C-alpha cells in the first residue's frame, strides 16, 4: 500500500544550537546547527525503524541501524543535541556512578563484569565512530584521578579500587593529584578520554544522513499505537509508521513503567578561566556526596576548567543556591579569573543501579527504550545503540537480560525504590493541598518566577524583563504534580518525574508531551 519514494529535503535557516535551558553550555559556543532537514512523503512510507530523540543515544542507534541496511527515520522534538547531550560534561570513563562492587552485590560478579564490558564497548564505539567518520570533536585520551578526603572516603576508594580489579581494570595508588585540594589517598586509572559532545553529535548526524537516514527535527512524538504489527507514531505535524520504535528520549514520554524505575537529578557545571595556567591535564573526581569533578577543555582557543557537581533530585533544592555553592567551592580551591559558562542539566538515576535498555515493559513487541544512564550516558547511550540494533535485527544481545527494562529488581534495591516512589507519592498528594510557599504577583521581580495563589487558584507566574506576567497552570501535564521554579535555567521543573517547561509552558524535557496551559492574569 505504501511505496518507497525518494525523499526531498528542505533546508531551513542555519541557527545557533539550542538546549533545554536558558544558560549556555560551552558546547553551544562555537557551533551552529546544521540545516534542518524535513523529509517529505512520510505518510507513504513504512520505515523499518523510528528512532525518537536526537541525543547521543538516538543518533548512535539511528546510524548503526541505517548502516545495517534498515530504512530509519529519526524524530527529534527540538533540534539535534537539545537534550542532556547538549549539557553534559563529556567524560568518557570506564568506571561508572554505580560502582562494580555495588553491581556485584545486586547482580553478582558476572553482572559486574558484563557491566564493565558494556561500558568498554560504549567507549570503543565512540572511538570507532570518530575514526570511521573522521569526526573532529576534540577527542583526547586522559588519565582519571579519584581521591579521598577523609577516612570514610578512603574506605569507598578502597572498594572502588577492588571493584576495578575484580572486572580487570587496572588502577594504581598515587601520591600526587593535579588539584590543590588536601587528600588522604588517591588512585589513577588510565585509558579514559574526553570530547566535545555536540561536535561528535554533528559528526554522527552527517554520517547518518550520508548513509540515507531521514531526520525530522521539531517533531515531538506524542503517542504511539499499533495496528497489524505496524507502530503508528503521532506528532502534531505528521504520522510516522514503522516496524519498530526506539525511545531514545532519555526518559520515554507519557505515563509508563519507566517513570517508576529512574529518578530525575539536576547537575551543575561551570566553565571557568583561571588566573594561572594550572589547569589539570587529567579527569579528576572527589568522593563527596554529591561529588565534584574537574577537567580542562579548550573552547574557541581558550582553556577552561570544567568543574561540576552539586547534584540533587530535580525540583528538590533551589538551583540558584546549588549553582552559587558550586561556584564558591571552585573559587575556594582554584584561582578563578572569570566564570565564562555556567549551566545545568538533568540525568536519570536507575533504582537498582543499572540502565534499562531493551523492549519497553507493557508495550507491544518492537517498542524499545534506553534510559537510567546515571552520569554515564556517553558510554551507556553508545552501547545502547549496539544493543538496540542487535535486538531489532536479531532479537538477541549479550546484555539483553542484564539491562532488560522488564527485569525484577534485586531485593537490595527495594529500599531505595520505595524511597524514590514515596517521594513521588508525597508530591502527588501534598502539592495539591497547598503545602508549597505561595506569594502574590506583585512581589515577583522581573526575570524571576514564583508559585502564587490568585482567587484560591495556584498559578506558575513568571515576570519577564519588560514586566509582563506569563501565567501558567502549575499542574504538570504528565501526572499532576506541582512544578517548581528553576531560576538558573528559567524553567518550571516537576519534582516527581522530571518533566520541564519553559516560561510559556512549552515542554522542554519529557516525560510530559503536553505544554502547561496558559492562564489569564
Ligand atoms: C551535568 C551533566 C553532566 C554529565 N556528564 C557526563 C559525563 O561526563 N559522561 C557521561 O558519560 N555522561 C554524563 N552525563 C550523562 C549524559 O550526558 C546523558 O546520560 C546523555 O547525554 C543522555 O543522552 P540521550 O541521548 O539518552 O538523551 P538526551 O541527550 O537527553 O536526548 C534525548 C532527546 O530526545 C528528545 N525528545 C524527548 N522527548 C521526545 C519526544 N516525545 N519526541 C521526540 N523527541 C523527544 C529531546 O529533545 C532530546 O534531544 C551527564 C549528565 C549531566 C546532567
Coordinates of C-alpha atoms and ligand atoms in Angstrom, one line a residue:
X1 CA 0.0 0.0 0.0
X2 CA 2.9 2.4 0.8
X3 CA 5.5 2.9 -1.9
X4 CA 9.1 3.9 -1.1
X5 CA 9.5 7.1 -3.0
X6 CA 12.7 9.3 -2.9
X7 CA 12.7 11.9 -0.1
X8 CA 13.1 15.6 -0.9
X9 CA 14.9 17.6 1.7
X10 CA 14.1 21.2 2.5
X11 CA 16.6 23.4 4.2
X12 CA 15.7 25.9 6.9
X13 CA 18.0 28.6 8.2
X14 CA 21.1 27.6 9.9
X15 CA 20.8 28.6 13.6
X16 CA 22.7 28.6 16.9
X17 CA 22.4 25.2 18.6
X18 CA 19.7 25.2 21.3
X19 CA 19.5 23.5 24.6
X20 CA 16.7 22.7 27.1
X21 CA 17.7 25.6 29.4
X22 CA 18.3 29.3 29.5
X23 CA 22.0 29.0 30.3
X24 CA 24.5 28.3 27.6
X25 CA 26.9 25.3 27.8
X26 CA 30.3 25.8 26.2
X27 CA 29.4 23.1 23.6
X28 CA 26.9 25.6 22.1
X29 CA 29.6 28.3 21.9
X30 CA 31.3 27.9 18.6
X31 CA 28.7 25.8 16.7
X32 CA 25.7 26.4 14.6
X33 CA 23.2 23.7 14.0
X34 CA 23.4 22.2 10.6
X35 CA 20.5 22.8 8.2
X36 CA 17.2 21.3 9.5
X37 CA 16.0 18.6 7.2
X38 CA 12.3 17.8 6.9
X39 CA 11.7 14.6 4.9
X40 CA 8.6 14.6 2.7
X41 CA 6.3 11.7 1.7
X42 CA 6.4 10.4 5.2
X43 CA 2.8 9.2 5.2
X44 CA 3.5 6.9 2.2
X45 CA 6.4 5.0 3.9
X46 CA 6.6 2.2 6.5
X47 CA 10.0 2.7 8.0
X48 CA 11.9 -0.3 9.4
X49 CA 12.7 1.8 12.5
X50 CA 11.6 5.0 14.0
X51 CA 14.2 6.4 16.5
X52 CA 12.7 9.0 18.8
X53 CA 15.2 11.5 20.2
X54 CA 18.4 13.1 18.7
X55 CA 20.9 12.9 21.6
X56 CA 23.9 10.6 21.7
X57 CA 21.7 7.5 22.2
X58 CA 19.3 8.3 19.3
X59 CA 21.9 9.3 16.8
X60 CA 24.3 6.5 17.6
X61 CA 21.4 4.0 17.2
X62 CA 19.9 5.5 14.1
X63 CA 23.4 5.5 12.4
X64 CA 24.1 1.8 13.3
X65 CA 20.6 0.7 12.1
X66 CA 20.9 2.7 8.8
X67 CA 24.4 1.3 8.2
X68 CA 23.0 -2.2 8.8
X69 CA 20.6 -1.7 5.9
X70 CA 17.5 -0.6 7.7
X71 CA 15.3 2.3 6.5
X72 CA 15.4 4.6 9.5
X73 CA 13.6 7.8 10.5
X74 CA 14.8 9.9 13.4
X75 CA 12.3 12.2 15.0
X76 CA 13.6 14.9 17.4
X77 CA 11.2 17.2 19.3
X78 CA 13.5 20.2 19.1
X79 CA 16.9 20.1 17.3
X80 CA 19.8 17.7 17.5
X81 CA 21.6 17.9 20.9
X82 CA 18.7 19.8 22.6
X83 CA 18.6 17.4 25.5
X84 CA 21.1 16.4 28.1
X85 CA 23.8 15.6 25.5
X86 CA 24.0 19.3 24.9
X87 CA 24.5 20.0 28.6
X88 CA 26.8 17.0 29.6
X89 CA 30.3 17.3 30.8
X90 CA 31.5 14.7 28.3
X91 CA 33.9 12.4 30.3
X92 CA 34.4 9.0 28.6
X93 CA 35.4 6.8 31.5
X94 CA 35.3 3.1 32.2
X95 CA 34.2 3.3 35.8
X96 CA 30.6 4.3 36.5
X97 CA 28.5 6.1 39.1
X98 CA 27.2 2.6 40.2
X99 CA 30.5 1.0 41.3
X100 CA 31.4 -2.5 40.2
X101 CA 31.2 -3.6 43.8
X102 CA 27.6 -2.2 44.0
X103 CA 26.7 -4.1 40.8
X104 CA 28.3 -7.2 42.2
X105 CA 26.1 -7.0 45.3
X106 CA 22.9 -6.8 43.3
X107 CA 23.7 -8.7 40.1
X108 CA 26.7 -11.0 41.0
X109 CA 30.3 -11.0 39.8
X110 CA 29.2 -11.9 36.3
X111 CA 26.8 -9.0 36.2
X112 CA 29.6 -6.6 37.3
X113 CA 31.9 -8.0 34.6
X114 CA 29.3 -7.7 31.9
X115 CA 28.5 -4.1 33.0
X116 CA 32.3 -3.3 32.7
X117 CA 32.3 -4.9 29.3
X118 CA 29.3 -2.9 28.2
X119 CA 30.9 0.4 29.3
X120 CA 34.1 -0.6 27.4
X121 CA 32.0 -1.3 24.3
X122 CA 30.5 2.1 24.6
X123 CA 33.9 3.7 24.8
X124 CA 35.0 1.7 21.8
X125 CA 32.0 2.7 19.7
X126 CA 32.7 6.4 20.3
X127 CA 36.4 5.9 19.2
X128 CA 35.3 3.8 16.1
X129 CA 32.8 6.4 15.0
X130 CA 35.3 9.2 15.4
X131 CA 37.8 7.2 13.2
X132 CA 35.4 5.8 10.7
X133 CA 33.6 9.1 10.0
X134 CA 36.6 11.4 10.7
X135 CA 34.7 13.4 13.3
X136 CA 36.7 16.3 14.7
X137 CA 35.4 16.6 18.2
X138 CA 38.4 17.3 20.4
X139 CA 38.7 13.7 21.4
X140 CA 41.6 13.4 23.9
X141 CA 42.9 10.3 25.8
X142 CA 43.2 11.0 29.5
X143 CA 44.1 9.5 32.9
X144 CA 41.5 9.7 35.6
X145 CA 42.3 10.6 39.2
X146 CA 39.9 9.7 42.1
X147 CA 40.8 11.0 45.5
X148 CA 39.5 10.5 49.1
X149 CA 39.5 13.4 51.6
X150 CA 38.6 11.5 54.9
X151 CA 38.5 8.0 56.3
X152 CA 35.0 7.2 55.1
X153 CA 36.1 8.2 51.6
X154 CA 39.3 6.1 51.9
X155 CA 37.0 3.1 52.5
X156 CA 35.0 4.0 49.4
X157 CA 38.1 4.4 47.4
X158 CA 39.4 1.1 48.5
X159 CA 36.2 -0.5 47.5
X160 CA 36.3 1.3 44.1
X161 CA 39.8 0.0 43.6
X162 CA 38.8 -3.6 44.5
X163 CA 35.8 -3.4 42.1
X164 CA 38.0 -2.2 39.3
X165 CA 40.5 -5.0 39.9
X166 CA 37.6 -7.5 40.0
X167 CA 36.5 -6.6 36.5
X168 CA 40.0 -6.4 35.1
X169 CA 40.5 -2.6 35.0
X170 CA 44.0 -1.6 36.1
X171 CA 44.3 1.2 38.6
X172 CA 47.1 2.2 40.9
X173 CA 47.5 4.3 44.0
X174 CA 49.2 7.7 43.5
X175 CA 50.7 10.3 45.9
X176 CA 50.0 13.2 43.5
X177 CA 46.8 14.8 42.4
X178 CA 46.6 17.7 39.9
X179 CA 44.4 20.0 42.0
X180 CA 45.3 21.8 45.2
X181 CA 42.8 20.1 47.5
X182 CA 44.0 18.2 50.6
X183 CA 43.5 14.5 50.2
X184 CA 44.3 11.3 52.1
X185 CA 44.5 8.7 49.3
X186 CA 44.1 8.7 45.5
X187 CA 44.1 6.3 42.6
X188 CA 44.8 6.8 38.9
X189 CA 43.2 4.9 36.1
X190 CA 44.5 5.2 32.5
X191 CA 42.7 4.9 29.1
X192 CA 40.0 7.4 29.8
X193 CA 39.0 10.2 27.4
X194 CA 37.0 13.4 26.9
X195 CA 35.5 15.1 23.9
X196 CA 33.2 17.8 22.6
X197 CA 29.7 16.2 22.7
X198 CA 28.0 18.4 20.2
X199 CA 30.8 18.3 17.6
X200 CA 30.6 14.5 18.0
X201 CA 26.8 14.6 17.5
X202 CA 27.1 16.7 14.4
X203 CA 29.6 14.2 13.0
X204 CA 27.1 11.3 13.7
X205 CA 24.3 13.3 12.1
X206 CA 26.3 13.9 8.9
X207 CA 27.3 10.2 8.7
X208 CA 23.6 9.2 9.3
X209 CA 22.3 11.5 6.6
X210 CA 25.0 10.5 4.2
X211 CA 24.0 6.8 4.8
X212 CA 20.5 7.7 3.7
X213 CA 18.9 8.2 7.1
X214 CA 15.9 10.5 7.4
X215 CA 15.6 13.2 10.1
X216 CA 12.7 15.2 11.2
X217 CA 13.6 17.9 13.8
X218 CA 10.9 19.9 15.7
X219 CA 8.8 16.7 15.6
X220 CA 7.6 15.6 19.1
X221 CA 6.2 12.2 19.2
X222 CA 3.1 12.4 21.4
X223 CA 1.8 8.9 21.2
X224 CA 2.4 5.5 19.5
X225 CA -0.3 3.0 18.7
X226 CA 0.0 -0.4 17.0
X227 CA -2.1 -1.9 14.2
X228 CA -1.2 -5.2 12.3
X229 CA 2.3 -5.1 13.8
X230 CA 3.0 -1.6 12.5
X231 CA 3.6 1.1 15.0
X232 CA 1.9 4.4 14.3
X233 CA 3.6 7.4 15.9
X234 CA 1.8 10.7 16.0
X235 CA 3.2 14.2 16.3
X236 CA 1.3 17.4 15.7
X237 CA 2.7 17.7 12.2
X238 CA 2.8 14.2 10.9
X239 CA 2.2 10.5 11.4
X240 CA 5.1 8.1 11.1
X241 CA 4.7 4.4 10.5
X242 CA 7.5 1.9 11.5
X243 CA 8.1 -1.7 12.2
X244 CA 10.0 -0.9 15.4
X245 CA 10.1 2.2 17.5
X246 CA 13.1 3.1 19.8
X247 CA 12.5 5.7 22.5
X248 CA 16.0 7.4 22.8
X249 CA 14.3 10.3 24.7
X250 CA 16.4 9.9 27.9
X251 CA 13.0 9.1 29.6
X252 CA 10.2 7.6 27.5
X253 CA 7.3 10.0 27.1
X254 CA 3.9 9.9 28.9
X255 CA 3.0 7.8 31.8
X256 CA 4.8 4.4 31.8
X257 CA 6.6 1.9 34.0
X258 CA 9.9 3.6 33.3
X259 CA 8.8 6.6 35.3
X260 CA 9.0 4.4 38.4
X261 CA 12.3 2.9 37.6
X262 CA 14.5 6.0 37.5
X263 CA 14.6 9.3 39.4
X264 CA 15.5 12.6 37.7
X265 CA 18.5 14.5 39.0
X266 CA 19.8 18.0 38.2
X267 CA 23.5 18.6 38.0
X268 CA 25.5 21.8 37.7
X269 CA 28.7 22.7 35.8
X270 CA 30.9 25.8 35.4
X271 CA 33.5 26.6 32.7
X272 CA 36.0 29.0 34.3
X273 CA 39.2 30.7 33.3
X274 CA 42.0 30.6 35.8
X275 CA 44.5 33.3 36.6
X276 CA 47.4 30.8 36.3
X277 CA 47.9 28.0 33.8
X278 CA 47.3 25.4 36.5
X279 CA 44.6 23.5 34.5
X280 CA 44.5 19.8 35.3
X281 CA 45.5 17.6 32.4
X282 CA 43.6 14.6 34.0
X283 CA 40.0 13.9 34.6
X284 CA 39.7 14.5 38.4
X285 CA 36.9 13.3 40.7
X286 CA 36.4 13.6 44.5
X287 CA 34.2 11.2 46.6
X288 CA 32.0 13.6 48.3
X289 CA 28.2 13.1 48.3
X290 CA 27.3 14.6 45.8
X291 CA 30.7 14.5 44.2
X292 CA 32.7 17.2 42.3
X293 CA 34.8 16.7 39.2
X294 CA 37.3 18.8 37.2
X295 CA 38.7 18.7 33.7
X296 CA 40.1 21.0 31.1
X297 CA 38.7 21.8 27.7
X298 CA 39.7 24.4 25.1
X299 CA 36.8 26.4 23.7
X300 CA 37.3 29.0 21.0
X301 CA 41.0 28.8 21.6
X302 CA 40.7 29.5 25.3
X303 CA 41.5 26.9 28.1
X304 CA 38.6 26.4 30.5
X305 CA 38.4 24.5 33.7
X306 CA 35.2 22.4 33.5
X307 CA 34.1 21.8 37.1
X308 CA 30.8 20.2 38.1
X309 CA 28.7 18.6 40.8
X310 CA 26.2 19.6 43.5
X311 CA 23.6 17.2 42.0
X312 CA 20.2 16.8 43.6
X313 CA 16.8 15.4 42.8
X314 CA 15.1 17.7 40.3
X315 CA 12.8 20.2 41.9
X316 CA 14.0 19.4 45.4
X317 CA 16.6 22.1 46.0
X318 CA 17.0 25.7 45.0
X319 CA 19.0 25.6 41.7
X320 CA 20.3 29.2 42.3
X321 CA 21.7 28.2 45.6
X322 CA 23.2 25.0 44.3
X323 CA 24.9 26.9 41.5
X324 CA 26.2 29.5 43.9
X325 CA 27.5 26.9 46.2
X326 CA 29.4 25.1 43.4
X327 CA 31.0 28.4 42.3
X328 CA 32.0 29.1 45.9
X329 CA 33.6 25.6 46.2
X330 CA 35.5 26.1 42.9
X331 CA 36.7 29.6 44.0
X332 CA 38.0 28.1 47.3
X333 CA 40.4 25.7 45.5
X334 CA 41.2 27.4 42.2
X335 CA 42.4 30.9 41.3
X336 CA 39.4 31.9 39.2
X337 CA 39.9 34.8 36.8
X338 CA 36.3 34.7 35.4
X339 CA 33.3 32.4 35.0
X340 CA 32.8 32.0 31.3
X341 CA 30.0 29.5 31.4
X342 CA 27.6 28.0 33.9
X343 CA 24.8 25.6 33.1
X344 CA 22.9 22.7 34.5
X345 CA 21.2 19.6 33.1
X346 CA 19.2 16.5 34.0
X347 CA 20.1 12.8 34.2
X348 CA 18.2 9.8 35.5
X349 CA 19.3 7.5 38.4
X350 CA 18.1 3.9 38.0
X351 CA 16.7 2.5 41.2
X352 CA 18.8 -0.7 41.0
X353 CA 21.9 0.9 39.6
X354 CA 21.9 -0.4 36.0
X355 CA 20.4 1.2 32.9
X356 CA 17.2 0.0 31.2
X357 CA 17.8 -0.9 27.6
X358 CA 15.5 -3.1 25.5
X359 CA 11.9 -4.0 25.0
X360 CA 9.8 -1.5 26.9
X361 CA 7.5 -3.1 29.6
X362 CA 3.8 -3.3 28.9
X363 CA 4.1 -2.2 25.3
X364 CA 3.6 -4.0 22.0
X365 CA 6.6 -6.0 20.7
X366 CA 9.1 -3.9 18.9
X367 CA 8.9 -0.8 21.1
X368 CA 12.2 -0.3 22.8
X369 CA 13.6 2.2 25.3
X370 CA 17.0 3.2 26.7
X371 CA 17.1 5.1 30.0
X372 CA 18.6 5.2 33.5
X373 CA 22.1 6.1 32.4
X374 CA 23.0 7.9 35.6
X375 CA 26.0 10.2 34.9
X376 CA 27.4 7.8 32.4
X377 CA 25.3 8.3 29.2
X378 CA 28.2 8.8 26.9
X379 CA 29.3 5.2 27.2
X380 CA 25.8 3.7 28.1
X381 CA 24.0 5.7 25.4
X382 CA 26.6 4.4 22.9
X383 CA 26.4 0.8 23.9
X384 CA 22.6 1.1 24.0
X385 CA 22.9 1.8 20.2
X386 CA 24.7 -1.6 19.7
X387 CA 22.2 -3.4 22.0
X388 CA 19.1 -2.0 20.4
X389 CA 20.5 -2.5 16.8
X390 CA 21.0 -6.2 17.7
X391 CA 17.6 -6.5 19.3
X392 CA 15.9 -5.0 16.2
X393 CA 17.9 -7.2 13.8
X394 CA 18.4 -10.5 15.6
X395 CA 16.3 -10.2 18.8
X396 CA 19.4 -11.1 20.8
X397 CA 22.3 -9.4 22.5
X398 CA 24.7 -10.4 25.3
X399 CA 23.4 -7.6 27.6
X400 CA 19.7 -8.3 26.9
X401 CA 19.0 -9.8 30.2
X402 CA 21.2 -7.6 32.4
X403 CA 19.7 -4.4 31.1
X404 CA 16.2 -5.7 30.5
X405 CA 13.7 -2.9 31.3
X406 CA 11.3 -5.7 32.4
X407 CA 13.8 -7.2 35.0
X408 CA 12.6 -7.8 38.5
X409 CA 14.7 -5.6 40.8
X410 CA 17.0 -7.3 43.2
X411 CA 15.9 -7.1 46.9
X412 CA 18.8 -4.8 47.8
X413 CA 17.4 -2.0 45.7
X414 CA 13.9 -2.3 47.2
X415 CA 14.5 0.2 50.0
X416 CA 15.7 2.8 47.5
X417 CA 12.9 2.0 45.2
X418 CA 10.3 2.6 47.9
X419 CA 12.0 5.8 49.0
X420 CA 12.0 7.3 45.4
X421 CA 8.4 6.4 45.0
X422 CA 7.2 7.5 48.4
X423 CA 8.7 10.9 47.5
X424 CA 6.7 11.0 44.3
X425 CA 3.6 10.0 46.2
X426 CA 4.3 12.8 48.6
X427 CA 4.4 15.4 45.8
X428 CA 1.3 14.0 44.1
X429 CA -0.7 14.4 47.3
X430 CA 1.0 17.3 49.2
X431 CA 1.3 19.6 46.2
X432 CA -2.5 19.6 45.8
X433 CA -3.1 20.7 49.3
X434 CA -1.1 23.9 49.1
X435 CA 1.9 22.9 51.2
X436 CA 4.2 24.9 48.9
X437 CA 5.1 28.5 49.6
X438 CA 2.9 30.9 47.7
X439 CA 3.2 34.6 47.1
X440 CA 1.5 37.5 45.4
X441 CA 2.1 38.5 41.8
X442 CA 3.3 41.9 42.8
X443 CA 6.3 40.5 44.6
X444 CA 7.7 38.8 41.6
X445 CA 10.8 40.5 40.4
X446 CA 11.5 40.9 36.7
X447 CA 13.3 37.8 35.3
X448 CA 12.0 35.6 38.1
X449 CA 9.2 33.1 38.6
X450 CA 7.1 32.0 41.6
X451 CA 4.1 29.9 42.5
X452 CA 1.4 32.3 43.6
X453 CA -2.2 31.9 44.6
X454 CA -4.9 34.0 42.8
X455 CA -8.5 33.7 43.9
X456 CA -7.7 30.4 45.6
X457 CA -6.1 29.0 42.4
X458 CA -2.4 28.2 42.1
X459 CA -0.5 29.9 39.3
X460 CA 3.0 29.4 38.0
X461 CA 3.9 33.0 37.2
X462 CA 7.0 34.4 35.6
X463 CA 7.6 38.2 35.2
X464 CA 9.7 39.0 32.1
X465 CA 12.2 41.8 31.9
X466 CA 9.5 44.1 30.4
X467 CA 7.3 43.4 33.4
X468 CA 4.8 41.2 31.6
X469 CA 3.5 38.2 33.6
X470 CA 3.5 34.8 31.9
X471 CA 0.9 32.8 33.9
X472 CA 0.6 29.1 33.6
X473 CA -1.3 26.3 35.3
X474 CA 1.3 24.8 37.7
X475 CA 0.0 21.2 37.4
X476 CA 2.4 19.1 35.5
X477 CA 0.6 17.6 32.4
X478 CA 2.4 14.3 33.0
X479 CA 1.0 13.1 36.3
X480 CA -0.4 16.1 38.1
X481 CA 2.4 17.2 40.5
X482 CA 3.0 20.9 41.0
X483 CA 6.1 22.3 39.2
X484 CA 8.8 24.3 40.9
X485 CA 10.6 27.4 39.5
X486 CA 14.2 26.9 38.4
X487 CA 15.8 30.4 38.4
X488 CA 19.0 29.2 36.8
X489 CA 17.6 27.7 33.7
X490 CA 14.4 29.8 33.8
X491 CA 12.2 26.7 33.6
X492 CA 9.4 25.1 35.6
X493 CA 10.6 21.7 36.8
X494 CA 8.5 18.9 38.1
X495 CA 9.8 17.3 41.3
X496 CA 8.1 13.9 40.5
X497 CA 9.3 12.6 37.2
X498 CA 11.5 15.5 35.9
X499 CA 9.2 17.0 33.2
X500 CA 10.3 20.6 32.5
X501 CA 8.6 23.5 30.8
X502 CA 9.7 26.9 29.6
X503 CA 8.3 30.3 30.7
X504 CA 5.4 30.0 28.2
X505 CA 4.6 26.4 29.3
X506 CA 6.3 24.6 26.3
X507 CA 7.7 21.2 27.1
X508 CA 11.5 21.3 27.4
X509 CA 12.0 17.8 28.9
X510 CA 9.8 14.7 28.9
X511 CA 8.1 12.6 30.1
X512 CA 5.4 15.2 29.6
X513 CA 4.3 15.7 26.0
X514 CA 1.6 18.4 26.6
X515 CA 2.5 22.0 27.4
X516 CA 1.4 23.7 30.6
X517 CA -1.9 25.6 29.8
X518 CA -1.5 29.4 29.9
X519 CA -3.8 31.3 32.3
X520 CA -5.2 34.7 32.2
X521 CA -3.6 37.1 34.7
Ligands
LIG1 C1 25.5 17.9 34.0 C2 25.7 16.5 33.5 C3 27.0 16.0 33.2 C4 27.1 14.7 32.7 N1 28.4 14.3 32.5 C5 28.5 13.1 31.9 C6 29.9 12.6 31.6 O1 30.8 13.3 31.8 N2 30.0 11.4 31.0 C7 28.9 10.6 30.7 O2 29.1 9.5 30.2 N3 27.6 11.0 31.0 C8 27.4 12.2 31.5 N4 26.2 12.7 31.8 C9 25.0 11.9 31.4 C10 24.8 12.0 29.9 O3 25.0 13.4 29.5 C11 23.4 11.6 29.5 O4 23.2 10.3 30.0 C12 23.3 11.5 28.0 O5 23.6 12.8 27.4 C13 21.9 11.1 27.6 O6 21.8 11.1 26.2 P1 20.4 10.7 25.5 O7 20.7 10.7 24.0 O8 20.0 9.4 26.0 O9 19.4 11.8 25.9 P2 19.3 13.3 25.5 O10 20.6 13.9 25.1 O11 18.5 14.0 26.6 O12 18.5 13.3 24.2 C14 17.1 12.9 24.2 C15 16.4 13.7 23.0 O13 15.1 13.3 22.9 C16 14.3 14.4 22.6 N5 12.9 14.0 22.9 C17 12.4 13.9 24.1 N6 11.1 13.5 24.1 C18 10.8 13.4 22.8 C19 9.6 13.1 22.0 N7 8.5 12.8 22.7 N8 9.7 13.1 20.7 C20 10.8 13.5 20.0 N9 11.9 13.8 20.7 C21 12.0 13.8 22.0 C22 14.9 15.5 23.4 O14 14.5 16.8 22.8 C23 16.4 15.2 23.3 O15 17.0 16.0 22.3 C24 26.0 13.9 32.4 C25 24.7 14.4 32.7 C26 24.6 15.7 33.2 C27 23.2 16.2 33.5

